[in-house]
PDB file of C-alpha atoms in Angstrom:
ATOM      1  CA  UNK A   1      -2.731  35.683 -21.902  1.00 81.00           C
ATOM      2  CA  UNK A   2      -1.364  34.972 -18.626  1.00 87.00           C
ATOM      3  CA  UNK A   3       2.688  35.050 -18.614  1.00 92.00           C
ATOM      4  CA  UNK A   4       5.127  34.092 -16.588  1.00 95.00           C
ATOM      5  CA  UNK A   5       8.651  35.013 -17.208  1.00 96.00           C
ATOM      6  CA  UNK A   6      11.804  33.754 -15.399  1.00 97.00           C
ATOM      7  CA  UNK A   7      15.204  35.431 -15.153  1.00 97.00           C
ATOM      8  CA  UNK A   8      18.301  34.906 -12.925  1.00 97.00           C
ATOM      9  CA  UNK A   9      19.764  32.275 -13.703  1.00 97.00           C
ATOM     10  CA  UNK A  10      23.423  31.285 -14.813  1.00 98.00           C
ATOM     11  CA  UNK A  11      26.720  29.628 -14.426  1.00 98.00           C
ATOM     12  CA  UNK A  12      27.652  29.892 -10.776  1.00 98.00           C
ATOM     13  CA  UNK A  13      30.364  28.042  -9.022  1.00 98.00           C
ATOM     14  CA  UNK A  14      29.662  25.319  -6.151  1.00 98.00           C
ATOM     15  CA  UNK A  15      29.252  26.878  -2.874  1.00 98.00           C
ATOM     16  CA  UNK A  16      27.855  30.241  -4.572  1.00 98.00           C
ATOM     17  CA  UNK A  17      24.841  32.208  -5.018  1.00 98.00           C
ATOM     18  CA  UNK A  18      21.828  33.062  -7.282  1.00 98.00           C
ATOM     19  CA  UNK A  19      18.668  34.619  -7.077  1.00 98.00           C
ATOM     20  CA  UNK A  20      15.744  33.833  -9.767  1.00 98.00           C
ATOM     21  CA  UNK A  21      12.763  36.239 -10.520  1.00 98.00           C
ATOM     22  CA  UNK A  22       9.676  35.284 -11.824  1.00 97.00           C
ATOM     23  CA  UNK A  23       7.697  38.433 -13.243  1.00 95.00           C
ATOM     24  CA  UNK A  24       3.947  37.907 -14.117  1.00 92.00           C
ATOM     25  CA  UNK A  25       1.367  40.262 -16.423  1.00 90.00           C
ATOM     26  CA  UNK A  26      -2.083  39.380 -17.231  1.00 80.00           C
ATOM     27  CA  UNK A  27      -2.458  37.623 -13.828  1.00 78.00           C
ATOM     28  CA  UNK A  28      -3.887  39.278  -9.818  1.00 77.00           C
ATOM     29  CA  UNK A  29      -0.925  38.592  -8.612  1.00 76.00           C
ATOM     30  CA  UNK A  30      -1.916  38.683  -5.087  1.00 76.00           C
ATOM     31  CA  UNK A  31      -4.450  36.083  -5.604  1.00 83.00           C
ATOM     32  CA  UNK A  32      -2.187  32.932  -6.448  1.00 89.00           C
ATOM     33  CA  UNK A  33      -0.283  30.938  -4.677  1.00 92.00           C
ATOM     34  CA  UNK A  34       3.849  30.987  -5.849  1.00 94.00           C
ATOM     35  CA  UNK A  35       5.958  28.425  -6.807  1.00 96.00           C
ATOM     36  CA  UNK A  36       9.086  27.308  -7.940  1.00 98.00           C
ATOM     37  CA  UNK A  37      10.088  23.733  -9.196  1.00 98.00           C
ATOM     38  CA  UNK A  38      12.936  22.311 -10.859  1.00 98.00           C
ATOM     39  CA  UNK A  39      13.882  19.729 -13.911  1.00 98.00           C
ATOM     40  CA  UNK A  40      17.309  18.129 -13.960  1.00 97.00           C
ATOM     41  CA  UNK A  41      18.442  16.222 -16.983  1.00 91.00           C
ATOM     42  CA  UNK A  42      17.056  12.927 -17.326  1.00 94.00           C
ATOM     43  CA  UNK A  43      15.126  13.544 -14.389  1.00 96.00           C
ATOM     44  CA  UNK A  44      10.704  13.998 -13.141  1.00 96.00           C
ATOM     45  CA  UNK A  45      10.443  17.801 -12.200  1.00 96.00           C
ATOM     46  CA  UNK A  46      10.124  18.305  -8.407  1.00 97.00           C
ATOM     47  CA  UNK A  47       8.789  20.813  -6.318  1.00 98.00           C
ATOM     48  CA  UNK A  48      11.134  23.804  -4.648  1.00 98.00           C
ATOM     49  CA  UNK A  49       9.939  26.300  -2.870  1.00 98.00           C
ATOM     50  CA  UNK A  50       6.103  28.239  -2.644  1.00 96.00           C
ATOM     51  CA  UNK A  51       4.687  31.295  -1.021  1.00 94.00           C
ATOM     52  CA  UNK A  52       1.112  31.569  -0.677  1.00 89.00           C
ATOM     53  CA  UNK A  53      -0.497  34.754  -1.663  1.00 76.00           C
ATOM     54  CA  UNK A  54      -0.003  37.029   1.502  1.00 76.00           C
ATOM     55  CA  UNK A  55       3.677  35.941   1.917  1.00 73.00           C
ATOM     56  CA  UNK A  56       3.140  34.553   5.399  1.00 78.00           C
ATOM     57  CA  UNK A  57       3.507  31.195   4.854  1.00 89.00           C
ATOM     58  CA  UNK A  58       6.105  29.374   3.136  1.00 94.00           C
ATOM     59  CA  UNK A  59       6.999  25.747   2.137  1.00 95.00           C
ATOM     60  CA  UNK A  60      10.035  24.045   0.824  1.00 97.00           C
ATOM     61  CA  UNK A  61      11.961  20.779  -0.061  1.00 97.00           C
ATOM     62  CA  UNK A  62      13.902  19.530   2.329  1.00 97.00           C
ATOM     63  CA  UNK A  63      16.473  19.046  -0.355  1.00 97.00           C
ATOM     64  CA  UNK A  64      17.022  23.047  -0.363  1.00 98.00           C
ATOM     65  CA  UNK A  65      15.859  24.367   3.092  1.00 97.00           C
ATOM     66  CA  UNK A  66      18.206  26.464   4.784  1.00 97.00           C
ATOM     67  CA  UNK A  67      20.160  27.293   1.215  1.00 98.00           C
ATOM     68  CA  UNK A  68      16.764  28.545  -0.404  1.00 98.00           C
ATOM     69  CA  UNK A  69      15.005  31.106   0.468  1.00 98.00           C
ATOM     70  CA  UNK A  70      11.269  32.292  -1.540  1.00 97.00           C
ATOM     71  CA  UNK A  71       9.845  35.288  -1.508  1.00 95.00           C
ATOM     72  CA  UNK A  72       6.976  37.675  -3.474  1.00 93.00           C
ATOM     73  CA  UNK A  73       6.179  41.446  -3.721  1.00 92.00           C
ATOM     74  CA  UNK A  74       2.642  41.413  -5.040  1.00 88.00           C
ATOM     75  CA  UNK A  75       3.199  45.391  -6.061  1.00 89.00           C
ATOM     76  CA  UNK A  76       5.976  44.240  -8.774  1.00 92.00           C
ATOM     77  CA  UNK A  77       3.957  40.836  -9.285  1.00 91.00           C
ATOM     78  CA  UNK A  78       7.215  39.444  -8.898  1.00 94.00           C
ATOM     79  CA  UNK A  79       8.234  36.204  -7.060  1.00 95.00           C
ATOM     80  CA  UNK A  80      12.030  35.363  -6.049  1.00 97.00           C
ATOM     81  CA  UNK A  81      14.088  32.524  -4.828  1.00 98.00           C
ATOM     82  CA  UNK A  82      17.196  33.340  -3.342  1.00 98.00           C
ATOM     83  CA  UNK A  83      19.943  30.301  -3.859  1.00 98.00           C
ATOM     84  CA  UNK A  84      22.614  30.270  -1.595  1.00 98.00           C
ATOM     85  CA  UNK A  85      25.246  27.372  -1.006  1.00 98.00           C
ATOM     86  CA  UNK A  86      24.946  25.576  -4.142  1.00 98.00           C
ATOM     87  CA  UNK A  87      26.173  22.331  -4.676  1.00 97.00           C
ATOM     88  CA  UNK A  88      25.715  20.554  -8.594  1.00 97.00           C
ATOM     89  CA  UNK A  89      22.697  18.645  -7.637  1.00 96.00           C
ATOM     90  CA  UNK A  90      20.866  22.127  -8.259  1.00 98.00           C
ATOM     91  CA  UNK A  91      21.630  22.201 -11.635  1.00 98.00           C
ATOM     92  CA  UNK A  92      17.971  21.678 -13.705  1.00 98.00           C
ATOM     93  CA  UNK A  93      16.028  24.263 -15.587  1.00 98.00           C
ATOM     94  CA  UNK A  94      14.115  26.093 -13.152  1.00 98.00           C
ATOM     95  CA  UNK A  95      10.645  26.585 -13.463  1.00 98.00           C
ATOM     96  CA  UNK A  96       8.427  29.481 -11.893  1.00 97.00           C
ATOM     97  CA  UNK A  97       4.507  27.932 -11.259  1.00 96.00           C
ATOM     98  CA  UNK A  98       0.908  30.238 -10.752  1.00 94.00           C
ATOM     99  CA  UNK A  99      -1.541  28.029  -8.284  1.00 92.00           C
ATOM    100  CA  UNK A 100      -4.694  29.885  -7.779  1.00 88.00           C
ATOM    101  CA  UNK A 101      -6.604  27.427  -5.383  1.00 82.00           C
ATOM    102  CA  UNK A 102      -3.114  27.013  -3.382  1.00 76.00           C
ATOM    103  CA  UNK A 103      -4.466  23.129  -1.899  1.00 79.00           C
ATOM    104  CA  UNK A 104      -1.397  21.328  -1.735  1.00 86.00           C
ATOM    105  CA  UNK A 105       1.600  23.863  -2.860  1.00 88.00           C
ATOM    106  CA  UNK A 106       4.386  20.834  -3.392  1.00 92.00           C
ATOM    107  CA  UNK A 107       2.183  19.408  -6.303  1.00 92.00           C
ATOM    108  CA  UNK A 108       2.876  20.706  -9.770  1.00 93.00           C
ATOM    109  CA  UNK A 109      -0.166  19.481 -11.434  1.00 92.00           C
ATOM    110  CA  UNK A 110      -2.251  22.024  -8.965  1.00 92.00           C
ATOM    111  CA  UNK A 111      -0.894  25.097 -10.471  1.00 94.00           C
ATOM    112  CA  UNK A 112      -3.023  26.846 -13.421  1.00 93.00           C
ATOM    113  CA  UNK A 113       0.020  28.249 -15.103  1.00 94.00           C
ATOM    114  CA  UNK A 114       3.579  28.049 -15.902  1.00 96.00           C
ATOM    115  CA  UNK A 115       6.528  29.790 -17.204  1.00 97.00           C
ATOM    116  CA  UNK A 116       9.040  28.917 -19.842  1.00 97.00           C
ATOM    117  CA  UNK A 117      12.062  27.769 -17.275  1.00 97.00           C
ATOM    118  CA  UNK A 118      16.206  29.356 -16.665  1.00 98.00           C
ATOM    119  CA  UNK A 119      18.514  27.506 -15.977  1.00 98.00           C
ATOM    120  CA  UNK A 120      20.945  27.157 -13.350  1.00 98.00           C
ATOM    121  CA  UNK A 121      24.468  25.213 -13.854  1.00 98.00           C
ATOM    122  CA  UNK A 122      26.502  24.433 -10.544  1.00 98.00           C
ATOM    123  CA  UNK A 123      30.457  23.324 -11.708  1.00 97.00           C
ATOM    124  CA  UNK A 124      31.783  22.051  -9.328  1.00 92.00           C
TER     125      UNK A 124
END
């Protein structure tokens, strides 16, 4: 069974940084577009960032562009989300996801596998 496990979440002050990691197992990792999504309390899950199989092309939501950076290490079967200049609006559960086709990286419904999420809380 494919597993995606997120880590690195926690409590951080506004303006601070966190780096999330997502480790994949039982997955031909390099074949998949990898994405990060988040869901705040009472809100819909939203796209954050995605990176294609080669790592050469990335996509970001406008709300995080310039602050967050997605990257991947295929040798380690791991994708990262570096989050800088965090603010309370970034507070959410962050989910890692894998998409084999990679046709629409911002569409959550296109992803094949999902992690259980990691909580990020930004204090003001």
